[in-house]
Coordinates of C-alpha atoms in Angstrom, one line a residue:
Chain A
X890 CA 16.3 -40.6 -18.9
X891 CA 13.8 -43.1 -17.1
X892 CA 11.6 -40.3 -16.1
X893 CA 9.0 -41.6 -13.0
X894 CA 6.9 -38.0 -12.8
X895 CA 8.1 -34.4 -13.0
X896 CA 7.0 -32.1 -10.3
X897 CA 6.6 -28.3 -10.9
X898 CA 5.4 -25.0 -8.3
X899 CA 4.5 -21.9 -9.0
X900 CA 4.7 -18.4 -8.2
X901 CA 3.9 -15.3 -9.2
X902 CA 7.5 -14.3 -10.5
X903 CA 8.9 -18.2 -10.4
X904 CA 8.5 -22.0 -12.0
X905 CA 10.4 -24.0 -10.0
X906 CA 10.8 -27.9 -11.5
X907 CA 12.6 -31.3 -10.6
X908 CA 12.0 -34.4 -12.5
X909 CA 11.8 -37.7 -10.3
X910 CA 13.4 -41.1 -11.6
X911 CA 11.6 -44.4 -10.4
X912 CA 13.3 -45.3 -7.1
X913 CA 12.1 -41.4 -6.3
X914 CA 15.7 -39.7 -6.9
X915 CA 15.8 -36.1 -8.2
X916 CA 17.4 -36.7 -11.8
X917 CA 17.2 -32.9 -13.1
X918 CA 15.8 -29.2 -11.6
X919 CA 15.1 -26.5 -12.9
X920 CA 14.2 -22.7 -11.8
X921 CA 13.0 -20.0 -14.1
X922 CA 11.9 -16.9 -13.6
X923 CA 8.3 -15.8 -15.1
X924 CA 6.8 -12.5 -15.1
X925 CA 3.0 -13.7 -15.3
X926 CA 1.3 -16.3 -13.4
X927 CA 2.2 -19.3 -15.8
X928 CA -0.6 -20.9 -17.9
X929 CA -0.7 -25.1 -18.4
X930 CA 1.2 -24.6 -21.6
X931 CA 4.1 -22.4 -20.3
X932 CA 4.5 -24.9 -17.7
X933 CA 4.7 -27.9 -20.5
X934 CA 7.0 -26.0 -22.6
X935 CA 9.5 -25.3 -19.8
X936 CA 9.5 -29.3 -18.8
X937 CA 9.5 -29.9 -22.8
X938 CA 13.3 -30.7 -22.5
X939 CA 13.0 -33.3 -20.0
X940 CA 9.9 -35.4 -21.7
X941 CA 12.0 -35.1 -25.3
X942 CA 14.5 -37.3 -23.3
X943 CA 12.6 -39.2 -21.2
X944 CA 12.4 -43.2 -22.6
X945 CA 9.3 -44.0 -20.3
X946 CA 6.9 -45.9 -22.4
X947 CA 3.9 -44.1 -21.3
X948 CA 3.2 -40.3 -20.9
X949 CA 4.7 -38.7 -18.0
X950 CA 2.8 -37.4 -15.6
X951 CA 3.2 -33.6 -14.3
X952 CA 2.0 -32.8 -11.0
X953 CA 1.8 -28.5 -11.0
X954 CA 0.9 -26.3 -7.6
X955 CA 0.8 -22.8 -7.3
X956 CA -0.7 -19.4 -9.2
X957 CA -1.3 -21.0 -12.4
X958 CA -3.3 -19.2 -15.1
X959 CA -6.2 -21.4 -15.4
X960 CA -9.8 -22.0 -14.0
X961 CA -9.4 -23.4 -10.6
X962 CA -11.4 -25.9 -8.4
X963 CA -11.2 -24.9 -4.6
X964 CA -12.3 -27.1 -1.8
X965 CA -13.5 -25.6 1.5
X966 CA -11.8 -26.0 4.8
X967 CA -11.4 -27.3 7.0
X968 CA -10.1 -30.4 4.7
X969 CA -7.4 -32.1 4.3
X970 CA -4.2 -29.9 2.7
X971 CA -4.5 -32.2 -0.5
X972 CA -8.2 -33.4 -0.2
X973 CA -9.9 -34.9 -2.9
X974 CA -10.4 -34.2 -5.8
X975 CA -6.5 -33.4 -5.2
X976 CA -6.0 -32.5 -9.4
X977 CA -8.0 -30.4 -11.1
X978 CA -7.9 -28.8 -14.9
X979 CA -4.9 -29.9 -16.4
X980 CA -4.2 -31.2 -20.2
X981 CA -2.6 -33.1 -22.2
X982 CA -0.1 -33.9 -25.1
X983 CA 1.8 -37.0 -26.6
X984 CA 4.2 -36.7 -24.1
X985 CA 2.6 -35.8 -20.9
X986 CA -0.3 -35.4 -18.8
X987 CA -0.7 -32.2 -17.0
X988 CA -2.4 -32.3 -13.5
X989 CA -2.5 -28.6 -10.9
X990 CA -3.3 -29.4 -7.8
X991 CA -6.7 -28.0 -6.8
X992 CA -6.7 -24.3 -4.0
X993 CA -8.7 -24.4 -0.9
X994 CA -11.0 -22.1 -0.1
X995 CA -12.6 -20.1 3.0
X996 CA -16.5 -18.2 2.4
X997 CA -15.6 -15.8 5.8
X998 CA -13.6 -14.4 5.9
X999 CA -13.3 -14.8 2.1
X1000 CA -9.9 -16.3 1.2
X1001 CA -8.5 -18.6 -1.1
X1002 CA -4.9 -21.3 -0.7
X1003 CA -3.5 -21.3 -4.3
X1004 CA 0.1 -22.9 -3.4
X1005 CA 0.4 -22.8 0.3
X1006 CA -1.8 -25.8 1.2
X1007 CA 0.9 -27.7 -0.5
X1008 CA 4.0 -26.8 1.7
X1009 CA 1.3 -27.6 4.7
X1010 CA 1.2 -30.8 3.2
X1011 CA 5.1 -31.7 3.2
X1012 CA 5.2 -30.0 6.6
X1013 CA 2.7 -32.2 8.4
X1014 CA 4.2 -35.1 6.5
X1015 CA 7.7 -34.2 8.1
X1016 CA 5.9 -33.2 11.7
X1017 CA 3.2 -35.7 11.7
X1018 CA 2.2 -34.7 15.3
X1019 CA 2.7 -31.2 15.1
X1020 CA -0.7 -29.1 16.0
X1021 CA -0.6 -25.3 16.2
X1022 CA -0.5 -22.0 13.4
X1023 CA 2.0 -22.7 10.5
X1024 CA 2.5 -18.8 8.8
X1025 CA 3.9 -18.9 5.1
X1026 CA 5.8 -15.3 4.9
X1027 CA 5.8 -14.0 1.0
X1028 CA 4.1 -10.9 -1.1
X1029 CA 1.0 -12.7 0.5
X1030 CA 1.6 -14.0 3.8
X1031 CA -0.3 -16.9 5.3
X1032 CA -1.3 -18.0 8.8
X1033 CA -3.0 -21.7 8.6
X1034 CA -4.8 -23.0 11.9
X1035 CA -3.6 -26.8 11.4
X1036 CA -4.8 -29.7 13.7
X1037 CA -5.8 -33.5 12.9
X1038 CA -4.5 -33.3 9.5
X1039 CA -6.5 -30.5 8.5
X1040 CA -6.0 -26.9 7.7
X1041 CA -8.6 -25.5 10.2
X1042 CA -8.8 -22.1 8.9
X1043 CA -6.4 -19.6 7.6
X1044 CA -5.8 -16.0 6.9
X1045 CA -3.9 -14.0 4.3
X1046 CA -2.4 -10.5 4.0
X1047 CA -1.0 -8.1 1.7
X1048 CA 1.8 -7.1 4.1
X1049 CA 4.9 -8.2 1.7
X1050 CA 3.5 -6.8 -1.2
X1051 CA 2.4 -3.6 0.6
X1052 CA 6.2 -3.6 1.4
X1053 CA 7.4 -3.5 -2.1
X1054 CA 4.8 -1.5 -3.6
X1055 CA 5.6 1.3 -1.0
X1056 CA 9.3 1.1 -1.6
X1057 CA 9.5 0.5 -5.2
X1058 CA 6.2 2.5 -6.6
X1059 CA 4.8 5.3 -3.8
X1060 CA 6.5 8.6 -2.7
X1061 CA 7.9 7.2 0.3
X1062 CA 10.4 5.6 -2.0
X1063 CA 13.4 8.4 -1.7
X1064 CA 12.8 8.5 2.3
X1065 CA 13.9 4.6 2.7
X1066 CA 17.8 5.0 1.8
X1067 CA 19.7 2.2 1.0
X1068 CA 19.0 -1.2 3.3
X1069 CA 20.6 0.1 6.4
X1070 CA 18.9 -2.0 9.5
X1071 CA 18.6 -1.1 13.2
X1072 CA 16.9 -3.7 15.3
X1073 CA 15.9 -1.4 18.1
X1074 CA 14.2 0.5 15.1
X1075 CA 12.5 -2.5 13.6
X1076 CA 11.3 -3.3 17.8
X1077 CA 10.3 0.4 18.1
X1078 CA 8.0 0.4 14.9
X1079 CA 7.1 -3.2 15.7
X1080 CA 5.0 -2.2 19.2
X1081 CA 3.8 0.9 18.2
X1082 CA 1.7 -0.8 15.2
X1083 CA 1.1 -4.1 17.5
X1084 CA -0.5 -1.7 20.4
X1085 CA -1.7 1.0 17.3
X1086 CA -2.8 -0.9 14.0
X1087 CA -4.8 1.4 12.9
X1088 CA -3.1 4.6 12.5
X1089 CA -0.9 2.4 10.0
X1090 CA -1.6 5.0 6.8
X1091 CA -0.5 7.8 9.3
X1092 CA 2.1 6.4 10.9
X1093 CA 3.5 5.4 7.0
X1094 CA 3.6 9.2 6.5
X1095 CA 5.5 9.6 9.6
X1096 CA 8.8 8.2 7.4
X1097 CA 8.4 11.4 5.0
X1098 CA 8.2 13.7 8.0
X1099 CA 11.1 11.8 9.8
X1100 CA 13.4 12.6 6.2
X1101 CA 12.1 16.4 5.7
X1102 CA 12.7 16.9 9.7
X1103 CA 16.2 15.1 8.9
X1104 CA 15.2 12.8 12.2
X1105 CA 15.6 9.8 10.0
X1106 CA 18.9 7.9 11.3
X1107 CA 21.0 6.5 8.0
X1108 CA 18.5 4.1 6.0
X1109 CA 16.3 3.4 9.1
X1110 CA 13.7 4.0 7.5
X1111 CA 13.5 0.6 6.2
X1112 CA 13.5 -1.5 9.2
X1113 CA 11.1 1.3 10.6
X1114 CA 8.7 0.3 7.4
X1115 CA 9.2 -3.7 7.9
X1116 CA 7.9 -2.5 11.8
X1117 CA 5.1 -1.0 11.1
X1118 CA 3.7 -3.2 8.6
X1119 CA 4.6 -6.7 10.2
X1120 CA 3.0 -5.1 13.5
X1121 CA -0.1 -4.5 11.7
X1122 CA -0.5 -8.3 10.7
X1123 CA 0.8 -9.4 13.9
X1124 CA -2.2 -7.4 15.6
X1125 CA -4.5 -8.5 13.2
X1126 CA -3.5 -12.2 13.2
X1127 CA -2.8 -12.3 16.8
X1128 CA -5.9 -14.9 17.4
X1129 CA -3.3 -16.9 15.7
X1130 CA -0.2 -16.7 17.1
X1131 CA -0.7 -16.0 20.8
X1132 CA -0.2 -19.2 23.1
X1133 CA 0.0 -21.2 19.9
X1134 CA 3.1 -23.6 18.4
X1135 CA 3.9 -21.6 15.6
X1136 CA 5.8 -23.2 12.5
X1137 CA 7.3 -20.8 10.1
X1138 CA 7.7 -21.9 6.3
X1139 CA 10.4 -19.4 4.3
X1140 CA 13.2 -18.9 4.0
X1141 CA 14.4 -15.2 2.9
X1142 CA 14.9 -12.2 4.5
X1143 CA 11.1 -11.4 5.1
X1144 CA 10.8 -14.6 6.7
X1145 CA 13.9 -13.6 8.7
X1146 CA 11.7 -10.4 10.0
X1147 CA 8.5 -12.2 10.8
X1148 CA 10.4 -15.2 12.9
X1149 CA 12.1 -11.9 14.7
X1150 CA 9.0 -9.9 15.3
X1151 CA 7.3 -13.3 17.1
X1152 CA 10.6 -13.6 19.0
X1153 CA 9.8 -10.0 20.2
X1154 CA 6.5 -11.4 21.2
X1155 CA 8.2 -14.4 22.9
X1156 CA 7.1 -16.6 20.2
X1157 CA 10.0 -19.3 19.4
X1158 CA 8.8 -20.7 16.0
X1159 CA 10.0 -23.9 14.6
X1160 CA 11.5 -23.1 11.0
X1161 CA 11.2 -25.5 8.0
X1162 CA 12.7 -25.1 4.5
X1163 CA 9.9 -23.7 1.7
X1164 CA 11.3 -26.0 -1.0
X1165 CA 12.1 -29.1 0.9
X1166 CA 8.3 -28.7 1.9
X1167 CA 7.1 -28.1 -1.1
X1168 CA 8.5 -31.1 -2.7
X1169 CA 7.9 -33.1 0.2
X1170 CA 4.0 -31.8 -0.6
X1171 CA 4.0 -32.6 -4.1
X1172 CA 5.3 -36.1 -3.5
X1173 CA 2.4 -36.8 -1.4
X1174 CA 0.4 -35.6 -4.3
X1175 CA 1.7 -37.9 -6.5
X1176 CA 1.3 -41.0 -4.0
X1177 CA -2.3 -40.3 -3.9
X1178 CA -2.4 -39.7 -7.5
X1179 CA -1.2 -43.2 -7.5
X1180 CA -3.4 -44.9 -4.8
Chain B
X646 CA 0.9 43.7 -18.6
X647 CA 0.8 45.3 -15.1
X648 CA 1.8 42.9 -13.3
X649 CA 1.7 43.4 -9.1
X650 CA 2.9 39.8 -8.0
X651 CA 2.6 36.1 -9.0
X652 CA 1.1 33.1 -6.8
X653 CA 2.0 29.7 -7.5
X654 CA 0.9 26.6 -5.8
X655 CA 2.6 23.4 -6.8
X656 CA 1.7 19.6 -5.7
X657 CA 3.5 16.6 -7.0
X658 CA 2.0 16.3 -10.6
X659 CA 0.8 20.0 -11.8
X660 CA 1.7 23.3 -10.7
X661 CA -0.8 26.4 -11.0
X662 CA 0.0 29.7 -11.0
X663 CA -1.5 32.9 -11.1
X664 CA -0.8 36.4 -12.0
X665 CA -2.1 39.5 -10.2
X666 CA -2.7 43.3 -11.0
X667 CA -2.5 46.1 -9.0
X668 CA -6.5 46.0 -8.0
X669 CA -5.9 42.4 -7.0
X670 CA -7.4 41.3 -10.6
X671 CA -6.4 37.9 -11.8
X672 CA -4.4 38.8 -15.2
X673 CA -3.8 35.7 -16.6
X674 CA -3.2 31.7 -15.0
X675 CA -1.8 28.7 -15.9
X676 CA -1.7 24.7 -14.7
X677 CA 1.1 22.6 -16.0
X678 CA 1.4 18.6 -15.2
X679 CA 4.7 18.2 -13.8
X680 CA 6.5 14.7 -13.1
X681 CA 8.3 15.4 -10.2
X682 CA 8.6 18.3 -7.4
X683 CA 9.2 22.2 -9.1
X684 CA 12.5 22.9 -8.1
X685 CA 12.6 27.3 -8.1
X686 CA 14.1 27.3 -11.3
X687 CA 11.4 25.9 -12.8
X688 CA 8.8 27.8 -11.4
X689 CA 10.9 31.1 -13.0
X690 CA 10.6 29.1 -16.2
X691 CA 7.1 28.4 -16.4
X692 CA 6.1 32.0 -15.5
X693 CA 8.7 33.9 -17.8
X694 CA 6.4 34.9 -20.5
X695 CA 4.6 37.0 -17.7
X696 CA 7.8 38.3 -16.5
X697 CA 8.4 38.9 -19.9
X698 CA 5.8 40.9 -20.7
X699 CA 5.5 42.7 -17.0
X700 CA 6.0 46.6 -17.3
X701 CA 6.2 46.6 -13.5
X702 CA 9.3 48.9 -13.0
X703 CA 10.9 46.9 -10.0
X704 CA 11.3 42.9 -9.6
X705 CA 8.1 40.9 -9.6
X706 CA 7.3 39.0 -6.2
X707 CA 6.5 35.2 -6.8
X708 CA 5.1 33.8 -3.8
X709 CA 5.0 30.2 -4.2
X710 CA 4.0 27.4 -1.7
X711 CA 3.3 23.0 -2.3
X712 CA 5.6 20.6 -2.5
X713 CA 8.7 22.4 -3.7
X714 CA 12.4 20.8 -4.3
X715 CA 14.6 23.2 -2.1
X716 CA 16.0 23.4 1.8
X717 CA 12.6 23.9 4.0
X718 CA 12.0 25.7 6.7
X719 CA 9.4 24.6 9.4
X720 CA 7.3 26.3 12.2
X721 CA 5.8 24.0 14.6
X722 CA 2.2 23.8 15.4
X723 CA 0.6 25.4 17.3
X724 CA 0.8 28.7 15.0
X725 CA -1.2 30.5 12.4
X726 CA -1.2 29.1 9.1
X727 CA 0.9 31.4 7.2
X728 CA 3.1 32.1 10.6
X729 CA 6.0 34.7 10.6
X730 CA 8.5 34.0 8.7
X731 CA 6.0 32.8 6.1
X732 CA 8.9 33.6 3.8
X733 CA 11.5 31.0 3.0
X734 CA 14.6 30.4 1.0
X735 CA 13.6 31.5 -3.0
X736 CA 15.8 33.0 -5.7
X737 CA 16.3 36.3 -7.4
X738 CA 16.8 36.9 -10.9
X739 CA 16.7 40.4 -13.3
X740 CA 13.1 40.6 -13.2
X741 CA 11.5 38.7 -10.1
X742 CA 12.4 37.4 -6.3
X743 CA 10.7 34.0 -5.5
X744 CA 9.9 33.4 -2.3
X745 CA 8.0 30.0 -1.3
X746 CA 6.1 29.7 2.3
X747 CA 7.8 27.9 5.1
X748 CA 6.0 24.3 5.8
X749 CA 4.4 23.5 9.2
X750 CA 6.0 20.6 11.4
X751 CA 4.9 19.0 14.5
X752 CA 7.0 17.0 16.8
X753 CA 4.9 14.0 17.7
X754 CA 3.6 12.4 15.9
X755 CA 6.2 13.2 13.4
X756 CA 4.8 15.6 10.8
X757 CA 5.0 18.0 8.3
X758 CA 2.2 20.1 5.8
X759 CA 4.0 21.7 2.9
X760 CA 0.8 23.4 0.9
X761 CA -2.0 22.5 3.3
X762 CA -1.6 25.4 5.4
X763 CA -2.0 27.8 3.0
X764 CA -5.2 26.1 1.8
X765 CA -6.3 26.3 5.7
X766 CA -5.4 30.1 5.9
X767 CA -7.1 30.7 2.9
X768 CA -10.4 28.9 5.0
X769 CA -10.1 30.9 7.8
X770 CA -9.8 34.3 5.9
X771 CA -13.3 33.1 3.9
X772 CA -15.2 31.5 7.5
X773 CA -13.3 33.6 10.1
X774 CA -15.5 32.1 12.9
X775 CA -14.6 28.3 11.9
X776 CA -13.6 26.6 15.0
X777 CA -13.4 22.8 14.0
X778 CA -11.5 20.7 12.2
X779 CA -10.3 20.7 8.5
X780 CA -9.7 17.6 6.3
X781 CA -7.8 17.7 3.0
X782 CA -8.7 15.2 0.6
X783 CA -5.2 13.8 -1.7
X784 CA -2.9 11.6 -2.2
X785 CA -1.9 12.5 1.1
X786 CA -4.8 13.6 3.2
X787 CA -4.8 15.9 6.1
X788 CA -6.8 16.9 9.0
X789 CA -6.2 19.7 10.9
X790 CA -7.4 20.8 14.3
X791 CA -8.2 24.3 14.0
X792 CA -9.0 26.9 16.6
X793 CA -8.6 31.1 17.6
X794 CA -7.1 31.0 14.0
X795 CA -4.4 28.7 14.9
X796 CA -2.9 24.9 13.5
X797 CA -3.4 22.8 17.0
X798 CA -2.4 20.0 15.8
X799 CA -2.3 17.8 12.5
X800 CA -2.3 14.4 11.1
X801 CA -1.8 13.1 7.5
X802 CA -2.6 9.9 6.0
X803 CA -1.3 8.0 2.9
X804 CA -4.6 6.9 2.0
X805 CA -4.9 8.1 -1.0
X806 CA -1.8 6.8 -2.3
X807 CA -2.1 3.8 -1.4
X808 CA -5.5 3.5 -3.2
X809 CA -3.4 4.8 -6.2
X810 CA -0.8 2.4 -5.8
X811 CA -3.0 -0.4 -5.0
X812 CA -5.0 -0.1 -8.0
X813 CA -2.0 0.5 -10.4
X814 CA 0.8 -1.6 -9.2
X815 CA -0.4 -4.1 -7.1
X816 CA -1.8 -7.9 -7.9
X817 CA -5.1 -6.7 -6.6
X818 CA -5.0 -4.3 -10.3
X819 CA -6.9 -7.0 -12.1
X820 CA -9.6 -7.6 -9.7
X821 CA -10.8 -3.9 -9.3
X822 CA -12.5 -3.8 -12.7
X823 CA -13.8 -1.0 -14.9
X824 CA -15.1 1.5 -12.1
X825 CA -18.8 0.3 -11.6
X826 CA -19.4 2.5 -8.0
X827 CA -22.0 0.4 -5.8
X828 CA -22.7 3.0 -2.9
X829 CA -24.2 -0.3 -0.7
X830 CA -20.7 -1.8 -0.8
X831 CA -18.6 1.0 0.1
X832 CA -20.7 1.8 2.7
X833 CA -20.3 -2.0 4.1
X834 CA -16.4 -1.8 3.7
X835 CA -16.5 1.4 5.5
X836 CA -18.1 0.2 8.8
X837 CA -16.2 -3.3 8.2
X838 CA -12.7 -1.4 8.7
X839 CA -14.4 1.2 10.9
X840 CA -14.7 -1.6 13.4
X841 CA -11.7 -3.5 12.8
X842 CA -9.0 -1.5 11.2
X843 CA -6.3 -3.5 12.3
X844 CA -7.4 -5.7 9.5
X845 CA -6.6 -4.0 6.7
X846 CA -3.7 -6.2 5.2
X847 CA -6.1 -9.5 5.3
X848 CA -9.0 -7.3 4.0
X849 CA -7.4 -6.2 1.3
X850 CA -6.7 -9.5 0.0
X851 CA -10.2 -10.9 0.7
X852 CA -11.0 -8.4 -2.5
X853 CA -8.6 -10.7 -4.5
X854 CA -10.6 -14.0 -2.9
X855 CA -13.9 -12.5 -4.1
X856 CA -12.7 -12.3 -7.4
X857 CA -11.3 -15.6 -7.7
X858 CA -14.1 -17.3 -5.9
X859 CA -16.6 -15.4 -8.5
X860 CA -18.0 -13.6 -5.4
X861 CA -17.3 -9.7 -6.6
X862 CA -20.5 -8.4 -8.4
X863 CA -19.2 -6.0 -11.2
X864 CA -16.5 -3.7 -10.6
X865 CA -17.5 -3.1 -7.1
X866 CA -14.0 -4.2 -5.7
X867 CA -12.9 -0.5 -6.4
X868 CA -16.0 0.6 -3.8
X869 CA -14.5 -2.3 -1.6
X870 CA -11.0 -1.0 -1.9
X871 CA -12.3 2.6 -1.1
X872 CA -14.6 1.8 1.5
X873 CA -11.7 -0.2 3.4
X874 CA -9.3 2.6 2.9
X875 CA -11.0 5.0 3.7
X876 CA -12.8 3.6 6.9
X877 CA -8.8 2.4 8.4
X878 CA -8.4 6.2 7.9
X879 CA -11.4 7.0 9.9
X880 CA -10.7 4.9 12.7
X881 CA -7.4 6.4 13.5
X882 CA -8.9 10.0 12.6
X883 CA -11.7 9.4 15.2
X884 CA -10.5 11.8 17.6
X885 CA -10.3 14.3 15.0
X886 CA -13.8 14.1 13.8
X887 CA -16.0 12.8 16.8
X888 CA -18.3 15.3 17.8
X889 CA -16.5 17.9 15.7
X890 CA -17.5 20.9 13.1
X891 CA -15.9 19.7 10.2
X892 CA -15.0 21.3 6.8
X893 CA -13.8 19.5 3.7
X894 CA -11.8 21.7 1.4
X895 CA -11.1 19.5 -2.1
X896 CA -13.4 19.2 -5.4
X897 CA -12.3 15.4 -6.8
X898 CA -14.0 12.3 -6.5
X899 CA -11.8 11.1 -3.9
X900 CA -13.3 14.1 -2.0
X901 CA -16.9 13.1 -2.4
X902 CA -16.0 9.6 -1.3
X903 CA -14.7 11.4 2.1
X904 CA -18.0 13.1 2.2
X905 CA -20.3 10.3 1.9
X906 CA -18.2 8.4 4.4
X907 CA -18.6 10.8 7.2
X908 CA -22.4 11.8 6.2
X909 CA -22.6 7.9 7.0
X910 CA -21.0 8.6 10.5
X911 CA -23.3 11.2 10.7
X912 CA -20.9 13.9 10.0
X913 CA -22.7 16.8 7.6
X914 CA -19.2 18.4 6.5
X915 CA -19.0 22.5 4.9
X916 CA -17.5 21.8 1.9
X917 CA -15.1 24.4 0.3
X918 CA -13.6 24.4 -3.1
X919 CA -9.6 23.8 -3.0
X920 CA -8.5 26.3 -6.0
X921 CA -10.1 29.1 -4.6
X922 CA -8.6 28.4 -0.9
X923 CA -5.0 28.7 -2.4
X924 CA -5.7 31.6 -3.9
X925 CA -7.2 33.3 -0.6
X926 CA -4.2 31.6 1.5
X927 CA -1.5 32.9 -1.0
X928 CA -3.4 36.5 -1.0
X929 CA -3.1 36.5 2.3
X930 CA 0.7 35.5 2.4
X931 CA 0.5 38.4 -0.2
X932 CA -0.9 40.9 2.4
X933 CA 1.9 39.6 5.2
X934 CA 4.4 40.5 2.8
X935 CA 3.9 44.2 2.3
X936 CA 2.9 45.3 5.8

């Protein structure tokens, strides 16, 4: 296999991998789930296949972005989505030479880009003229200020994590039924925590008192949950979103509930595919890797 | 054993109990850790060696009250703590009745208190010229606008639980440390979400950027976490507590955090112990009983 580079992201539950011949065609990909962020080794052993078959006469370089288990370098917006130093840690072996893309960071508020920037990357190579708010959806949402090529400032919040923590681990859990979804619900909860965002940890308990009081409707409960706590961050990150172009980067059903929650607000985001810009990010990577 | 009657008082994880003779002398108690609601049945069980060794010549009254798996019954505020019927539901067998006390709901906003009240009677009996407000430390806390010995109104908040949930589930666990308590930073997180609680979601997560960016000194991300927490809750409380006479019945150290955050807003809170409350609250359900 004339192996060019191999190109690997990851999250916190995920190692996504594809493996680029010389004339920049995918030749192999590969998706594994992971149940800790992965460490530089992991990430070499799960590649190991391809470099066993690859015929290139050199090492092959790996290009990794994303929550990886090792000590990271962090440069400060605003900067460039990929500024330099672009590759940071990283190791080596016969075969290969390891390089993780280095996370931005912001001193106030505090705040750190682990993967993200890189999907900003591809995104602004795809747009090239787009300026506005580009928001990430995931267990860690994130809204980026881009303009000129640089990420401006950005924010991040808990919200999708809050979301499966409450419905997987707290005692809210038997109140949320089973995945029925009522818009008008999801709208209802949606205003009340955009115009009340802090009486969130009271309006939370409201669910339990809605099942006891048998006022819950079927499995509401869940698109009354998404409401509340996606109108929390929408208050809070309104500086963002509120006149802006907004670009949305996801593609599951979260993502599905933030792009309707902005409609409500009379937000029409432009939608872009998390993988396409993610390799589209990492390919940028490895241009300046080469330059 | 002359047994006169039986009071139980159950909340999510232990259930205590406590039996009475005929000169209102405590005879004996128990607390068991329990992993999921009491239903009745189990109540009967943990108390049958008292049953079995009561020489009362008619069926022991239990009068239980917490969070119990059975049908509830609700009054709506405003009433008296332990309104009529206080009496709700239960089971008989050959040698006791159970009865448990009906909860307290309230229409809007949607809620319910399932032991609190009982804890709030038990207040009033002990400071019959209260006229205030009461907050109940827990997983779920409550504050309760009390006046001419009536519930006016009510509000809980998950706070607590989510603290629990944060720190033990969530990817925030291995930034919150080994319990090192700086009183300076709590304080700061407190008037931080005080101000802006809408926040909460993107403060959460600057606790995780602290960490990562080597900013956190010690384990003082757990005062961070608390002081965020616990200041969201404030905020939406505000109307509760503003100006107000306020008594804190609770004895943990999630109950001393409470206290130190509204000594900070200038709030010097009567403090009452919680154990003792029950017992004056279900003494008083007791009283209703026989007359």
């Amino acid at each position: 296999m004339k192996v060019d580079w191999i190109a690997v992201s990851c999250s916190d539950t995920s190692l996504q991998a594809w493996v680029f011949g010389s004339s920049g065609e995918i030749l192999d990909e590969l998706t594994e789930s992971i149940s800790s962020p992965a460490k530089a080794t992991d990430i070499i052993d799960r590649v190991s296949p391809w470099l066993d078959k690859a015929t290139t006469p050199h090492r092959v370089s790996i290009i990794a972005c994303g929550n990886i288990d090792h000590i990271p370098n962090y440069t400060c917006v605003p900067c460039a989505p990929l500024s330099a130093p672009i590759l940071d840690g990283g190791i080596k072996d016969d075969r290969a030479t390891l390089q993780i893309i280095s996370g931005i960071s912001q001193a106030s508020p505090a705040d750190v880009l682990l993967g993200a920037q890189v999907q900003i990357a591809g995104f602004q190579a795809k747009f090239p003229k787009f300026d506005g708010v580009l928001l990430l959806p995931g267990p860690h949402s994130v809204w980026a200020h881009v303009s000129a090529d640089e990420i401006v400032s950005f924010q991040s919040f808990m919200t999708g994590e809050l979301m499966a923590i409450i419905s997987q681990s707290s005692s809210l859990k038997s109140c949320l039924g089973d995945g029925f979804w009522d818009d008008r619900i999801f709208d209802d909860a949606l205003s009340e925590a955009l115009s009340r965002p802090e009486r969130l940890a009271a309006k939370l308990l409201s669910l339990r008192a809605d099942h006891l009081l048998g006022q819950a409707k079927g499995g509401s409960a869940k698109a009354r949950l998404a409401g509340l706590l996606v109108g929390a961050e929408l208050a809070a990150a309104k500086p963002y979103w509120l006149g802006q172009m907004v670009g949305v980067i996801g593609a599951d059903a979260l993502t599905e509930i933030y792009i309707n929650a902005l409609k409500s607000q009379g937000i029409a985001a432009q939608h872009a595919d998390p993988t396409e810009m993610t390799k589209a990010g990492l390919a940028l990577a490895r241009v300046q890797q080469l330059s």
